Every structure is written in structure tokens, then in C-alpha cells.
Coordinates of C-alpha atoms in Angstrom, one line a residue:
X76 CA 95.7 101.3 110.6
X77 CA 99.0 103.9 110.8
X78 CA 98.6 107.0 113.0
X79 CA 100.0 110.3 111.9
X80 CA 100.0 114.0 113.1
X81 CA 100.4 117.2 111.4
X82 CA 104.1 117.0 112.3
X83 CA 104.8 113.3 112.0
X84 CA 103.5 111.9 108.4
X85 CA 104.9 109.7 106.0
X86 CA 105.2 110.0 102.1
X87 CA 105.9 107.7 99.0
X88 CA 109.8 107.5 100.0
X89 CA 108.8 105.9 103.0
X90 CA 106.8 103.2 101.1
X91 CA 109.3 102.7 98.1
X92 CA 112.2 102.1 100.8
X93 CA 110.0 99.6 102.5
X94 CA 109.5 97.5 99.1
X95 CA 113.1 98.3 98.2
X96 CA 114.6 96.4 101.1
X97 CA 112.0 93.6 101.2
X98 CA 113.2 92.1 104.5
X99 CA 113.5 87.7 104.9
X100 CA 111.8 86.1 107.2
X101 CA 114.7 85.1 108.5
X102 CA 116.0 88.8 108.9
X103 CA 116.6 90.7 112.1
X104 CA 115.7 94.4 111.5
X105 CA 116.2 97.6 112.7
X106 CA 114.7 100.7 111.2
X107 CA 116.6 103.8 112.2
X108 CA 114.6 107.3 112.0
X109 CA 111.3 105.2 112.1
X110 CA 109.2 108.3 112.7
X111 CA 105.9 107.0 113.5
X112 CA 107.2 103.4 112.8
X113 CA 105.7 103.3 109.0
X114 CA 108.4 100.8 107.3
X115 CA 108.3 98.1 110.0
X116 CA 104.2 98.8 110.0
X117 CA 104.1 98.1 106.2
X118 CA 106.4 95.1 106.5
X119 CA 103.6 93.7 109.2
X120 CA 101.4 93.9 106.3
X121 CA 103.1 92.0 104.2
X122 CA 105.9 89.4 104.6
X123 CA 107.5 90.5 107.9
X124 CA 110.4 88.8 109.6
X125 CA 109.8 86.4 112.1
X126 CA 112.1 88.0 114.8
X127 CA 110.5 91.2 116.5
X128 CA 111.5 94.3 114.6
X129 CA 112.8 97.3 116.6
X130 CA 112.3 101.3 115.4
X131 CA 114.6 103.8 116.7
X132 CA 113.4 107.4 116.8
X133 CA 114.9 110.3 119.0
X134 CA 111.5 112.4 118.9
X135 CA 109.1 111.3 121.9
X136 CA 105.9 112.3 120.0
X137 CA 106.8 110.4 117.0
X138 CA 107.6 107.0 119.1
X139 CA 104.2 107.8 120.8
X140 CA 102.2 108.0 117.4
X141 CA 104.4 104.4 116.8
X142 CA 103.2 103.2 119.9
X143 CA 99.5 103.9 119.2
X144 CA 99.8 102.3 115.7
X145 CA 101.2 99.2 117.3
X146 CA 98.6 98.7 120.1
X147 CA 95.7 99.6 117.5
X148 CA 97.0 96.5 115.3
X149 CA 97.8 94.3 117.9
X150 CA 101.8 94.2 116.8
X151 CA 103.5 94.2 120.0
X152 CA 105.0 90.9 119.5
X153 CA 106.4 91.7 116.4
X154 CA 107.3 95.5 116.4
X155 CA 108.6 97.7 119.3
X156 CA 109.9 101.1 119.0
X157 CA 113.0 102.5 121.3
X158 CA 113.2 106.2 122.0
X159 CA 116.8 107.0 121.7
X160 CA 119.5 108.8 119.5
X161 CA 120.7 106.7 116.9
X162 CA 124.3 108.1 117.9
X163 CA 124.0 106.2 120.8
X164 CA 122.6 103.0 119.6
X165 CA 125.5 101.0 121.4
X166 CA 124.0 102.0 124.5
X167 CA 120.3 100.0 124.1
X168 CA 121.3 97.4 121.2
X169 CA 123.5 94.7 120.9
X170 CA 126.5 94.9 118.9
X171 CA 126.3 92.8 115.1
X172 CA 123.3 91.0 116.3
X173 CA 121.1 92.2 112.8
X174 CA 120.9 91.5 109.3
X175 CA 118.9 94.6 107.9
X176 CA 118.8 98.3 108.8
X177 CA 116.8 100.5 107.2
X178 CA 116.7 104.3 107.6
X179 CA 114.8 107.0 105.7
X180 CA 117.0 109.8 106.8
X181 CA 116.9 114.0 107.0
X182 CA 117.4 115.0 103.3
X183 CA 118.9 118.1 103.8
X184 CA 122.0 119.3 105.0
X185 CA 122.0 121.4 108.1
X186 CA 122.7 125.1 107.3
X187 CA 121.5 124.4 103.8
X188 CA 118.9 126.7 104.0
X189 CA 116.0 124.5 104.4
X190 CA 113.6 125.7 107.2
X191 CA 110.3 125.0 109.2
X192 CA 108.4 126.5 111.4
X193 CA 107.8 122.8 113.1
X194 CA 110.9 121.7 115.2
X195 CA 109.8 118.5 115.0
X196 CA 109.5 118.4 111.0
X197 CA 113.0 120.7 111.1
X198 CA 114.7 117.5 113.0
X199 CA 112.7 114.7 110.5
X200 CA 114.0 116.8 107.1
X201 CA 117.2 118.5 108.4
X202 CA 120.7 117.0 109.4
X203 CA 120.3 118.8 113.2
X204 CA 120.5 115.8 114.7
X205 CA 122.1 113.2 112.7
X206 CA 123.5 112.8 109.1
X207 CA 124.6 110.3 106.5
X208 CA 127.8 109.3 108.4
X209 CA 125.6 109.0 111.7
X210 CA 123.4 106.5 110.3
X211 CA 126.3 104.2 108.6
X212 CA 128.1 104.3 111.9
X213 CA 125.2 103.0 113.7
X214 CA 124.6 100.4 110.6
X215 CA 127.9 99.2 111.2
X216 CA 127.4 98.8 115.0
X217 CA 124.0 96.9 114.1
X218 CA 124.8 94.6 111.3
X219 CA 126.4 91.1 111.3
X220 CA 129.0 90.3 108.7
X221 CA 126.9 90.3 105.0
X222 CA 123.9 92.4 106.6
X223 CA 122.3 94.7 104.5
X224 CA 121.8 98.7 105.0
X225 CA 119.0 100.2 102.9
X226 CA 118.2 103.7 102.9
X227 CA 116.9 106.6 100.6
X228 CA 118.2 110.1 100.0
X229 CA 118.0 112.8 97.3
X230 CA 119.6 111.9 94.4
X231 CA 122.3 115.2 94.4
X232 CA 123.5 113.5 98.0
X233 CA 124.6 109.8 96.6
X234 CA 127.8 110.6 96.8
X235 CA 127.7 111.4 100.3
X236 CA 125.8 108.0 101.1
X237 CA 128.5 106.1 99.2
X238 CA 131.3 107.7 100.9
X239 CA 129.7 107.3 104.3
X240 CA 128.9 103.5 103.6
X241 CA 132.5 102.9 102.7
X242 CA 133.9 104.7 105.4
X243 CA 132.0 102.2 107.7
X244 CA 132.9 99.1 105.8
X245 CA 129.5 98.6 104.2
X246 CA 129.8 98.5 100.2
X247 CA 127.0 99.8 98.2
X248 CA 125.8 96.9 96.3
X249 CA 122.3 98.1 94.6
X250 CA 120.7 101.7 93.4
X251 CA 117.7 102.6 92.1
X252 CA 116.7 105.8 90.9
X253 CA 113.1 107.4 91.1
X254 CA 111.1 109.5 88.8
X255 CA 108.0 111.2 89.1
X256 CA 107.5 110.6 85.1
X257 CA 109.8 109.3 82.4
X258 CA 110.6 112.4 81.0
X259 CA 111.4 114.0 84.5
X260 CA 114.7 114.1 86.6
X261 CA 115.4 111.4 89.4
X262 CA 113.9 112.7 93.0
X263 CA 115.0 109.7 95.2
X264 CA 117.6 107.4 94.9
X265 CA 117.4 104.1 96.6
X266 CA 120.5 102.4 98.3
X267 CA 121.2 99.3 99.4
X268 CA 125.0 98.2 101.1
X269 CA 126.4 95.3 102.6
X270 CA 128.8 95.1 105.4
X271 CA 131.9 93.8 104.4
X272 CA 130.5 93.4 100.7
X273 CA 132.7 93.2 97.8
X274 CA 133.1 96.3 95.5
X275 CA 130.6 96.2 92.9
X276 CA 127.4 98.0 92.1
X277 CA 124.4 96.9 90.4
X278 CA 122.1 99.6 88.8
X279 CA 118.5 98.7 88.7
X280 CA 115.9 99.8 86.1
X281 CA 114.8 103.3 86.9
X282 CA 111.2 103.2 88.8
X283 CA 108.7 105.6 87.3
X284 CA 105.8 106.8 89.5
X285 CA 103.3 108.1 87.1
X286 CA 102.4 106.9 83.6
X287 CA 101.4 108.9 80.6
X288 CA 98.0 109.8 81.9
X289 CA 99.0 110.9 85.4
X290 CA 97.9 107.9 86.9
X291 CA 100.5 105.5 89.0
X292 CA 102.7 103.2 86.9
X293 CA 101.8 99.5 86.9
X294 CA 104.8 99.0 89.0
X295 CA 103.6 101.5 91.8
X296 CA 99.9 99.8 92.0
X297 CA 102.0 96.7 92.3
X298 CA 104.2 98.2 95.3
X299 CA 101.2 99.8 97.0
X300 CA 99.5 96.4 96.4
X301 CA 101.8 94.6 98.5
X302 CA 100.9 96.5 101.4
X303 CA 96.9 96.2 101.1
X304 CA 94.0 97.8 99.0
X305 CA 95.1 100.6 96.9
X306 CA 91.7 102.2 97.8
X307 CA 92.4 102.1 101.7
X308 CA 95.3 104.5 101.0
X309 CA 93.7 107.4 101.8
X310 CA 93.7 110.0 105.0
X311 CA 90.5 109.3 107.0

């Protein structure tokens, strides 16, 4: 059971990032900009790391939603949410002790024209509180040598992500584009970098969300199936 609100929801991008990161049992994981905790909660439906996962979120209302989900599912021993600014993460978490950091960051640059009447949704979607470089700096602090940073972003901002990673000594290693249909332009890019990794990027096959009839593609059905029965993916 995952609690959401009018201002704090999750979309397909969070599910795809959770799958793209695919944590190992031995990983120690931190999810930055965790919102209602969707990514760690999805991992708990599958093969979650043995160590307790940490979600970092600046908005109190989102943290409360995550804690409601944790309590409802009895997952307090495996997932905890921390209310703090990721730009000050060094005040809350130890340095270089984690092997995986994920982030579904704000997509729109500050002053880009994006606007929302809800302050909460503006913070979640626009870079008013953090941007790609802030995320990568936090990941650099948290990740041990060889640790992974996995995030998603709009394709037109992929250069910002790559530049920020390299500035923070995190080498981009794996990239995957996501398209709604085979004949449409990509709407999402998934990027994995390794702290201290050697140069060299692997481009994965493009992920197609819908098949020719407008239903989920076989791969999308497989991804959703990893986190439960597809029929349960609906609002109640």
C-alpha cells in the first residue's frame, strides 16, 4: 500500500528508475528527492537490499506520506525517511558509506516558465530547491568508490546531468532513452554513473512504453510485474 496526495504522487518515471537502478541485496541505498518514498517502497515489493534504505526529502508533507506507507506495510526495519535538504546531507548521513544513490529530480530549470499553483508540486518539478549539480554533489559525498548514481531526467537536459556527474567525479556509464511509442521522440532518459569509474558509456536499447495497439509493451508489463500484479496498479 502506497499513500499519495493531490500534491505528492508518482508516475511511470519513478517505476522505470526503480527498475533501472535494480539494487543488489548487498547495496546500501539512499533515494534523494524521495517524495512519498515510491522508489524504496517498490524495491520492498521485489528483491530489496538487506541494509535499511534511506529516503531523503525536504518537504514535510511528503515525509509524512512516506511514513504512513512504511507503517501500513510494516517496513520500518528496512526503510526510513529523513526530512532534510540534500544540499546539507553531510549533516545527517555518513560520508562514502553507500553503494547506490537514486534520484528522480526536478525536471524544469528555475525560471524556465514552468509554474504550478501548488508550492509542493513546484518544488517537486522545478529546480527551486536543488538542481543536477546539487544532486551529484550529494551523491559524491554519499557514495563509496565504485558506487552507482542512477537518476532520470528529460532528454533535452541530458548534457546537464553528464556535466554535473563528471564535475563530481562520477563517470556516466549507462544510458537508456524511453519513448511512449516506437515512432515518437524520447520523453525520458535514465542515466547511471559510477564514482571513480573509467570513461565509457553503454547505450541500452530504447524502452518503448506502448505497443502498436496502445497497450503496454511486453517489457513494460514485465517491469510492472516485478512489483506486483498489474491489475493492482490503480488508484483506490
